[in-house]
Amino acid sequence: MSRVGKKHIVIPEGVTVTLNGNVINVKGAKGELNVNLEKGINYSVEGNVIALTRDNNEKHLREMHGTTRALLANAITGVSQGFVKELQIVGIGYRCAMRGNDIVLNVGYSHECVVSPVGGAKITAKSATDIVVEGISKEAVGQTAALIRDQRRPEPYGGKGIKYKGEFILRKEGKRAGKK
């Protein structure tokens, strides 16, 4: 049995979870999300605890058991607390600015890089080098942060680029001139 799928999900105060056909609707203070329930996965609520079980041990159901539980837990966390990813821009002359909902990055190219948020995410620039991506959907927040980071990934020699806050970048020494 799936170890992730066996774990129960606790519903926090202010969050309502309803089942409509094969779609689980999660509503909270920050918004509303929907999670598709796979055929063969059973959903039960006892008090403020959700348990997911499966009908049989078919390979597809074993795969989807833990996945469905994780998606439902992320939806509940998203509508109650939300998700946040912070990025830092490192490098001389590298900076960012907001243009409407989009972020404009000047990261060493001859042109500006404009990144739009994926649906459900919101980008804010705290300063010229600090970016915050937040929203209720973990997928949208992670995808938007990844799109921003992909504009100029951190390089291992000088450490310049866009990195997640707290990310460790393995540094390399580089070449030495005239080494004998």
Short mmCIF file of C-alpha atoms in Angstrom, two decimals:
data_model
loop_
_atom_site.label_atom_id
_atom_site.label_comp_id
_atom_site.label_asym_id
_atom_site.label_seq_id
_atom_site.Cartn_x
_atom_site.Cartn_y
_atom_site.Cartn_z
CA MET A 1 0.00 0.00 0.00
CA SER A 2 1.16 3.52 -0.72
CA ARG A 3 2.81 5.14 2.30
CA VAL A 4 1.78 8.61 1.16
CA GLY A 5 -1.75 7.45 0.30
CA LYS A 6 -2.26 5.89 3.76
CA LYS A 7 -1.63 9.20 5.59
CA HIS A 8 -4.75 11.01 6.71
CA ILE A 9 -5.36 14.67 5.85
CA VAL A 10 -6.50 17.00 8.63
CA ILE A 11 -8.93 19.72 7.50
CA PRO A 12 -8.10 23.03 9.23
CA GLU A 13 -10.70 25.51 10.52
CA GLY A 14 -12.37 27.59 7.81
CA VAL A 15 -11.82 25.04 5.00
CA THR A 16 -14.72 23.13 3.45
CA VAL A 17 -14.21 20.02 1.34
CA THR A 18 -17.06 18.70 -0.80
CA LEU A 19 -17.30 15.87 -3.33
CA ASN A 20 -19.18 16.55 -6.60
CA GLY A 21 -19.11 13.43 -8.77
CA ASN A 22 -15.42 12.70 -9.27
CA VAL A 23 -14.22 16.24 -8.40
CA ILE A 24 -13.28 17.31 -4.87
CA ASN A 25 -13.96 21.02 -4.31
CA VAL A 26 -11.83 22.72 -1.63
CA LYS A 27 -12.83 26.20 -0.40
CA GLY A 28 -10.96 28.34 2.07
CA ALA A 29 -10.16 31.90 3.08
CA LYS A 30 -7.71 32.42 0.19
CA GLY A 31 -9.77 30.89 -2.62
CA GLU A 32 -11.10 27.71 -4.18
CA LEU A 33 -9.39 24.73 -5.87
CA ASN A 34 -10.62 21.52 -7.49
CA VAL A 35 -8.94 18.09 -7.41
CA ASN A 36 -9.98 15.24 -9.72
CA LEU A 37 -10.66 11.94 -7.97
CA GLU A 38 -9.52 8.90 -9.96
CA LYS A 39 -12.01 6.06 -10.50
CA GLY A 40 -11.26 3.35 -7.95
CA ILE A 41 -10.01 5.77 -5.29
CA ASN A 42 -12.49 6.14 -2.42
CA TYR A 43 -12.90 9.30 -0.37
CA SER A 44 -14.19 9.33 3.22
CA VAL A 45 -14.48 12.09 5.85
CA GLU A 46 -14.64 11.40 9.59
CA GLY A 47 -14.91 14.61 11.60
CA ASN A 48 -12.13 16.83 10.28
CA VAL A 49 -9.99 14.00 8.83
CA ILE A 50 -9.98 12.78 5.22
CA ALA A 51 -8.90 9.25 4.32
CA LEU A 52 -8.31 7.96 0.78
CA THR A 53 -8.43 4.24 -0.03
CA ARG A 54 -8.34 2.27 -3.26
CA ASP A 55 -10.53 -0.57 -4.53
CA ASN A 56 -7.78 -2.95 -5.66
CA ASN A 57 -4.04 -3.26 -6.25
CA GLU A 58 -3.90 -2.50 -9.96
CA LYS A 59 -0.73 -0.70 -10.97
CA HIS A 60 -2.54 2.45 -12.11
CA LEU A 61 -4.51 2.75 -8.85
CA ARG A 62 -1.39 2.21 -6.73
CA GLU A 63 0.29 5.03 -8.68
CA MET A 64 -2.67 7.39 -8.34
CA HIS A 65 -3.38 6.68 -4.66
CA GLY A 66 -0.45 8.68 -3.28
CA THR A 67 -0.66 11.26 -6.06
CA THR A 68 -4.31 12.03 -5.36
CA ARG A 69 -3.66 12.29 -1.63
CA ALA A 70 -0.75 14.69 -2.22
CA LEU A 71 -2.78 16.86 -4.62
CA LEU A 72 -5.66 17.05 -2.13
CA ALA A 73 -3.32 17.91 0.77
CA ASN A 74 -1.67 20.64 -1.35
CA ALA A 75 -5.08 22.08 -2.26
CA ILE A 76 -6.10 22.22 1.42
CA THR A 77 -2.81 23.86 2.39
CA GLY A 78 -3.11 26.31 -0.50
CA VAL A 79 -6.59 27.60 0.32
CA SER A 80 -5.78 27.91 4.03
CA GLN A 81 -2.15 29.19 4.08
CA GLY A 82 -1.01 29.63 0.48
CA PHE A 83 2.40 28.92 -1.03
CA VAL A 84 5.39 31.27 -1.36
CA LYS A 85 8.66 30.97 -3.29
CA GLU A 86 11.36 33.63 -2.94
CA LEU A 87 14.07 34.23 -5.51
CA GLN A 88 17.23 36.35 -5.43
CA ILE A 89 19.06 37.97 -8.31
CA VAL A 90 22.86 37.93 -7.91
CA GLY A 91 25.18 39.83 -10.25
CA ILE A 92 26.42 43.32 -11.01
CA GLY A 93 23.82 45.20 -13.03
CA TYR A 94 21.23 42.42 -12.73
CA ARG A 95 17.84 43.74 -11.62
CA CYS A 96 14.09 43.32 -11.91
CA ALA A 97 11.05 45.58 -12.07
CA MET A 98 7.30 45.10 -12.24
CA ARG A 99 5.31 45.98 -15.36
CA GLY A 100 1.65 45.40 -14.52
CA ASN A 101 1.36 41.77 -13.41
CA ASP A 102 4.51 40.76 -15.31
CA ILE A 103 8.11 40.99 -14.13
CA VAL A 104 10.83 42.49 -16.32
CA LEU A 105 14.31 41.01 -15.79
CA ASN A 106 17.58 42.66 -16.83
CA VAL A 107 20.03 39.82 -16.35
CA GLY A 108 22.94 40.42 -18.71
CA TYR A 109 21.26 39.98 -22.07
CA SER A 110 20.95 42.69 -24.73
CA HIS A 111 17.18 42.60 -24.22
CA GLU A 112 14.73 42.54 -21.32
CA CYS A 113 13.20 39.22 -20.28
CA VAL A 114 9.49 39.49 -19.45
CA VAL A 115 7.86 36.69 -17.43
CA SER A 116 4.09 36.47 -16.93
CA PRO A 117 2.69 34.55 -13.96
CA VAL A 118 1.02 31.20 -14.55
CA GLY A 119 -2.71 31.28 -13.69
CA GLY A 120 -3.27 31.51 -9.95
CA ALA A 121 0.19 32.89 -9.07
CA LYS A 122 1.15 36.47 -8.25
CA ILE A 123 4.62 37.99 -8.68
CA THR A 124 5.94 40.89 -6.59
CA ALA A 125 9.36 42.52 -6.56
CA LYS A 126 10.33 43.44 -2.99
CA SER A 127 13.45 45.21 -4.25
CA ALA A 128 15.54 45.31 -7.42
CA THR A 129 17.04 41.92 -6.54
CA ASP A 130 14.34 40.13 -4.51
CA ILE A 131 11.31 38.45 -6.11
CA VAL A 132 8.37 36.81 -4.32
CA VAL A 133 5.97 34.42 -6.07
CA GLU A 134 2.84 33.52 -4.13
CA GLY A 135 -0.54 31.91 -4.68
CA ILE A 136 -2.91 29.14 -3.64
CA SER A 137 -1.84 26.58 -6.25
CA LYS A 138 1.48 24.89 -5.49
CA GLU A 139 1.84 23.93 -9.15
CA ALA A 140 1.31 27.50 -10.41
CA VAL A 141 3.69 29.02 -7.84
CA GLY A 142 6.42 26.47 -8.57
CA GLN A 143 6.03 26.78 -12.35
CA THR A 144 6.15 30.60 -12.25
CA ALA A 145 9.25 30.55 -10.01
CA ALA A 146 10.91 28.03 -12.35
CA LEU A 147 10.16 30.22 -15.40
CA ILE A 148 11.78 33.21 -13.69
CA ARG A 149 14.83 31.15 -12.63
CA ASP A 150 15.23 29.73 -16.15
CA GLN A 151 15.88 33.21 -17.57
CA ARG A 152 19.41 33.12 -16.05
CA ARG A 153 20.28 30.08 -13.95
CA PRO A 154 23.06 30.56 -11.39
CA GLU A 155 26.48 29.66 -12.77
CA PRO A 156 29.05 27.82 -10.62
CA TYR A 157 32.09 30.07 -11.19
CA GLY A 158 30.95 33.58 -10.27
CA GLY A 159 27.62 32.63 -8.72
CA LYS A 160 25.73 35.12 -10.91
CA GLY A 161 22.13 34.45 -11.91
CA ILE A 162 18.69 33.96 -10.39
CA LYS A 163 18.47 31.49 -7.50
CA TYR A 164 15.92 30.39 -4.94
CA LYS A 165 16.40 32.02 -1.54
CA GLY A 166 18.51 29.68 0.57
CA GLU A 167 19.59 27.56 -2.43
CA PHE A 168 23.17 26.29 -2.22
CA ILE A 169 25.16 26.76 -5.41
CA LEU A 170 28.17 24.44 -5.70
CA ARG A 171 31.09 26.70 -6.57
CA LYS A 172 33.97 25.68 -8.85
CA GLU A 173 37.49 27.03 -8.79
CA GLY A 174 38.03 27.80 -12.46
CA LYS A 175 41.24 27.84 -14.50
CA ARG A 176 44.57 29.09 -13.24
CA ALA A 177 46.93 30.84 -15.61
CA GLY A 178 50.46 29.44 -15.75
CA LYS A 179 49.86 26.53 -13.37
CA LYS A 180 52.81 24.15 -13.30
#
